[in-house]
Coordinates of C-alpha atoms in Angstrom, one line a residue:
M7 CA -11.8 18.4 12.0
K8 CA -9.6 16.3 9.8
K9 CA -5.6 16.1 11.1
T10 CA -3.1 15.8 8.5
I11 CA 0.2 13.9 9.4
I12 CA 3.6 14.5 7.6
F13 CA 5.1 11.1 7.1
I14 CA 8.7 10.6 7.0
I15 CA 10.8 7.9 5.3
L16 CA 11.7 5.1 7.7
I17 CA 11.8 1.3 7.3
L18 CA 9.0 -0.4 8.8
T19 CA 9.7 -3.3 10.4
P20 CA 6.4 -5.8 10.4
M21 CA 4.9 -8.0 13.5
I22 CA 4.6 -11.4 13.0
S23 CA 1.5 -13.6 14.5
N24 CA 2.7 -17.2 15.0
A25 CA -0.8 -18.3 16.0
E26 CA -2.6 -16.8 12.9
E27 CA 0.6 -17.2 10.6
I28 CA 0.4 -13.7 9.3
I29 CA 2.7 -10.6 9.1
D30 CA 0.4 -7.7 10.5
L31 CA 1.2 -3.6 9.3
S32 CA -2.1 -2.4 10.7
F33 CA -2.0 1.1 11.5
T34 CA -1.3 2.4 14.8
Q35 CA -0.6 5.8 16.0
D36 CA 3.3 4.5 16.3
N37 CA 3.5 3.2 12.7
A38 CA 1.9 6.0 10.9
K39 CA 5.4 7.6 11.1
Y40 CA 6.7 4.9 8.7
W41 CA 4.3 6.1 5.8
Q42 CA 4.8 9.0 3.4
Y43 CA 2.6 10.3 1.1
I44 CA 4.0 11.2 -2.8
S45 CA 2.6 12.6 -5.7
D46 CA 3.2 13.0 -9.6
R47 CA 4.0 16.5 -8.6
T48 CA 7.9 15.1 -7.8
M49 CA 7.8 14.6 -11.9
G50 CA 6.0 17.6 -12.8
G51 CA 2.2 16.1 -12.6
I52 CA -0.4 18.5 -10.9
S53 CA -2.1 15.5 -8.9
D54 CA -2.6 17.2 -5.2
G55 CA -4.1 15.7 -2.1
G56 CA -2.9 14.5 1.4
A57 CA -2.9 11.4 3.6
S58 CA -4.0 11.5 7.2
L59 CA -3.8 9.2 10.3
E60 CA -7.5 9.0 11.5
Q61 CA -9.5 7.0 14.3
D62 CA -12.9 5.1 14.2
G63 CA -13.6 3.9 17.5
D64 CA -10.5 1.7 18.5
I65 CA -9.7 1.4 14.7
F66 CA -6.5 3.5 13.5
F67 CA -6.4 4.0 9.6
A68 CA -4.7 5.7 7.0
R69 CA -6.7 7.8 4.5
L70 CA -5.6 8.8 1.3
T71 CA -7.8 12.0 -0.5
G72 CA -7.1 14.1 -3.0
N73 CA -7.3 15.0 -6.9
V74 CA -5.6 12.8 -9.5
S75 CA -5.2 14.4 -12.7
T76 CA -3.5 13.1 -15.9
E77 CA -2.0 16.4 -17.0
N78 CA 1.5 17.2 -17.4
N79 CA 2.2 13.1 -17.8
G80 CA 0.9 13.0 -14.1
G81 CA -1.7 10.6 -12.7
F82 CA -1.1 9.3 -9.3
I83 CA -1.2 10.4 -5.4
Q84 CA -0.1 7.7 -3.0
I85 CA 1.1 6.7 0.3
R86 CA 4.0 4.4 0.6
T87 CA 6.3 2.6 3.1
N88 CA 9.5 0.3 3.3
L89 CA 9.7 -3.0 4.1
S90 CA 12.2 -5.2 5.9
F91 CA 11.4 -8.8 6.0
T92 CA 14.7 -9.8 7.2
D93 CA 14.1 -10.9 10.7
F94 CA 11.1 -13.2 8.9
E95 CA 13.4 -14.3 6.0
Q96 CA 12.3 -18.3 6.0
K97 CA 8.5 -17.3 6.8
S98 CA 8.6 -14.5 3.8
E99 CA 9.6 -16.9 1.3
K100 CA 6.2 -18.8 1.9
L101 CA 4.0 -15.3 1.6
K102 CA 1.2 -16.3 -0.8
G103 CA -0.7 -12.5 -0.5
I104 CA -2.3 -9.6 1.3
R105 CA -5.5 -8.8 3.0
L106 CA -6.5 -5.2 3.1
N107 CA -9.3 -3.9 5.4
V108 CA -10.5 -0.9 3.2
R109 CA -13.2 1.7 2.7
G110 CA -13.8 4.3 0.0
N111 CA -15.4 6.1 -2.6
E112 CA -16.7 3.3 -5.0
E113 CA -13.3 4.0 -6.9
T114 CA -10.7 1.2 -7.9
Y115 CA -7.4 1.7 -6.3
H116 CA -3.8 -0.2 -6.8
I117 CA -1.5 -2.0 -4.7
F118 CA 2.1 -1.1 -5.6
I119 CA 5.0 -3.4 -4.4
R120 CA 8.7 -3.0 -5.3
T121 CA 10.8 -5.9 -4.6
T122 CA 15.2 -6.3 -4.8
E123 CA 14.5 -7.3 -8.1
T124 CA 12.5 -3.9 -9.3
R125 CA 15.1 -1.3 -10.6
S126 CA 13.1 1.9 -11.2
Y127 CA 10.2 3.9 -10.0
R128 CA 8.3 2.6 -13.1
D129 CA 9.3 -1.0 -12.3
Y130 CA 7.1 -2.6 -10.0
Y131 CA 4.2 -5.2 -9.4
S132 CA 0.6 -4.2 -9.0
T133 CA -3.1 -5.1 -8.7
T134 CA -6.0 -3.1 -8.1
F135 CA -8.9 -3.3 -5.5
K136 CA -12.2 -1.5 -5.5
A137 CA -13.0 0.5 -1.9
T138 CA -16.4 0.4 -1.2
S139 CA -18.4 2.5 1.4
K140 CA -18.4 0.0 4.0
W141 CA -15.0 -1.5 5.6
T142 CA -14.4 -4.6 3.9
M143 CA -11.5 -7.1 4.1
I144 CA -10.2 -8.0 0.8
E145 CA -7.6 -10.7 -0.1
L146 CA -5.2 -10.2 -3.1
P147 CA -3.3 -13.3 -3.8
F148 CA 0.3 -12.5 -5.4
S149 CA -0.9 -14.5 -8.2
E150 CA -2.8 -11.6 -9.1
F151 CA -0.1 -9.4 -9.2
T152 CA 1.4 -8.4 -12.6
H153 CA 5.0 -7.1 -13.0
R154 CA 4.4 -3.7 -15.0
V155 CA 7.9 -4.3 -17.1
S156 CA 7.8 -8.1 -17.6
N157 CA 3.9 -8.7 -17.3
N158 CA 4.6 -11.6 -15.4
S159 CA 2.9 -12.8 -11.7
D160 CA 6.3 -14.2 -10.2
L161 CA 6.1 -11.9 -7.2
E162 CA 7.8 -13.6 -4.4
G163 CA 7.4 -12.4 -0.8
K164 CA 10.9 -12.4 0.5
N165 CA 11.9 -9.8 -2.2
I166 CA 9.4 -7.1 -1.2
I167 CA 11.1 -4.0 -0.1
S168 CA 8.2 -1.3 -0.3
L169 CA 4.5 -1.1 -0.6
G170 CA 2.0 1.5 -1.7
I171 CA -1.7 2.4 -1.7
V172 CA -2.2 4.2 -4.7
A173 CA -5.0 6.4 -6.7
Y174 CA -3.5 6.1 -10.0
G175 CA -4.0 6.4 -13.8
R176 CA -7.0 8.4 -14.7
D177 CA -8.9 11.4 -13.4
F178 CA -10.9 11.2 -10.3
V179 CA -11.2 11.8 -6.9
S180 CA -9.6 9.7 -4.4
D181 CA -10.9 8.9 -1.1
V182 CA -9.8 5.4 0.4
S183 CA -8.9 4.1 3.9
V184 CA -7.0 1.2 4.9
S185 CA -7.1 0.1 8.5
N186 CA -5.4 -3.3 7.9
I187 CA -2.5 -4.6 6.1
I188 CA -1.7 -8.2 6.4
F189 CA 0.5 -10.7 4.6
Y190 CA -0.7 -13.9 4.8
Y191 CA 0.6 -17.7 4.3

């Protein structure tokens, strides 16, 4: 039986591991409340979906499922969290990228990152990844992220304020799961 959890907006303060030089945002029962589901319906789109926290053995993961539709100028569903790196300011300046442990339905998904420098909901950095049917750890260096407005790849870890896992931009069925989100140096 699928359990659906309603996510509310809070700010997630990451856990840092000095031994491995990472900032870990992996999903747990406790931090799932910091994530929220958003769809294009907030802008008149008709995409439909949901997000749930699920468990596979001792691994917790967020699962984003639904139908993405580009009708009515829509085309996305996502889970998103606000971030605060203020406790890790010196270390966050040295961040090089993100690692994700993902699985899915062989589709391409997006990571959207907003920073203190982005000004609107259409102003973000993004990159893509493919979610295969088996759990896979993927590495996404910040140099692969492109700023939607300027087309530059000048993303700096110290400026990150939100992160979204997004099914976006075309008509398709979304089914992507993410268990680990790790910012690395």
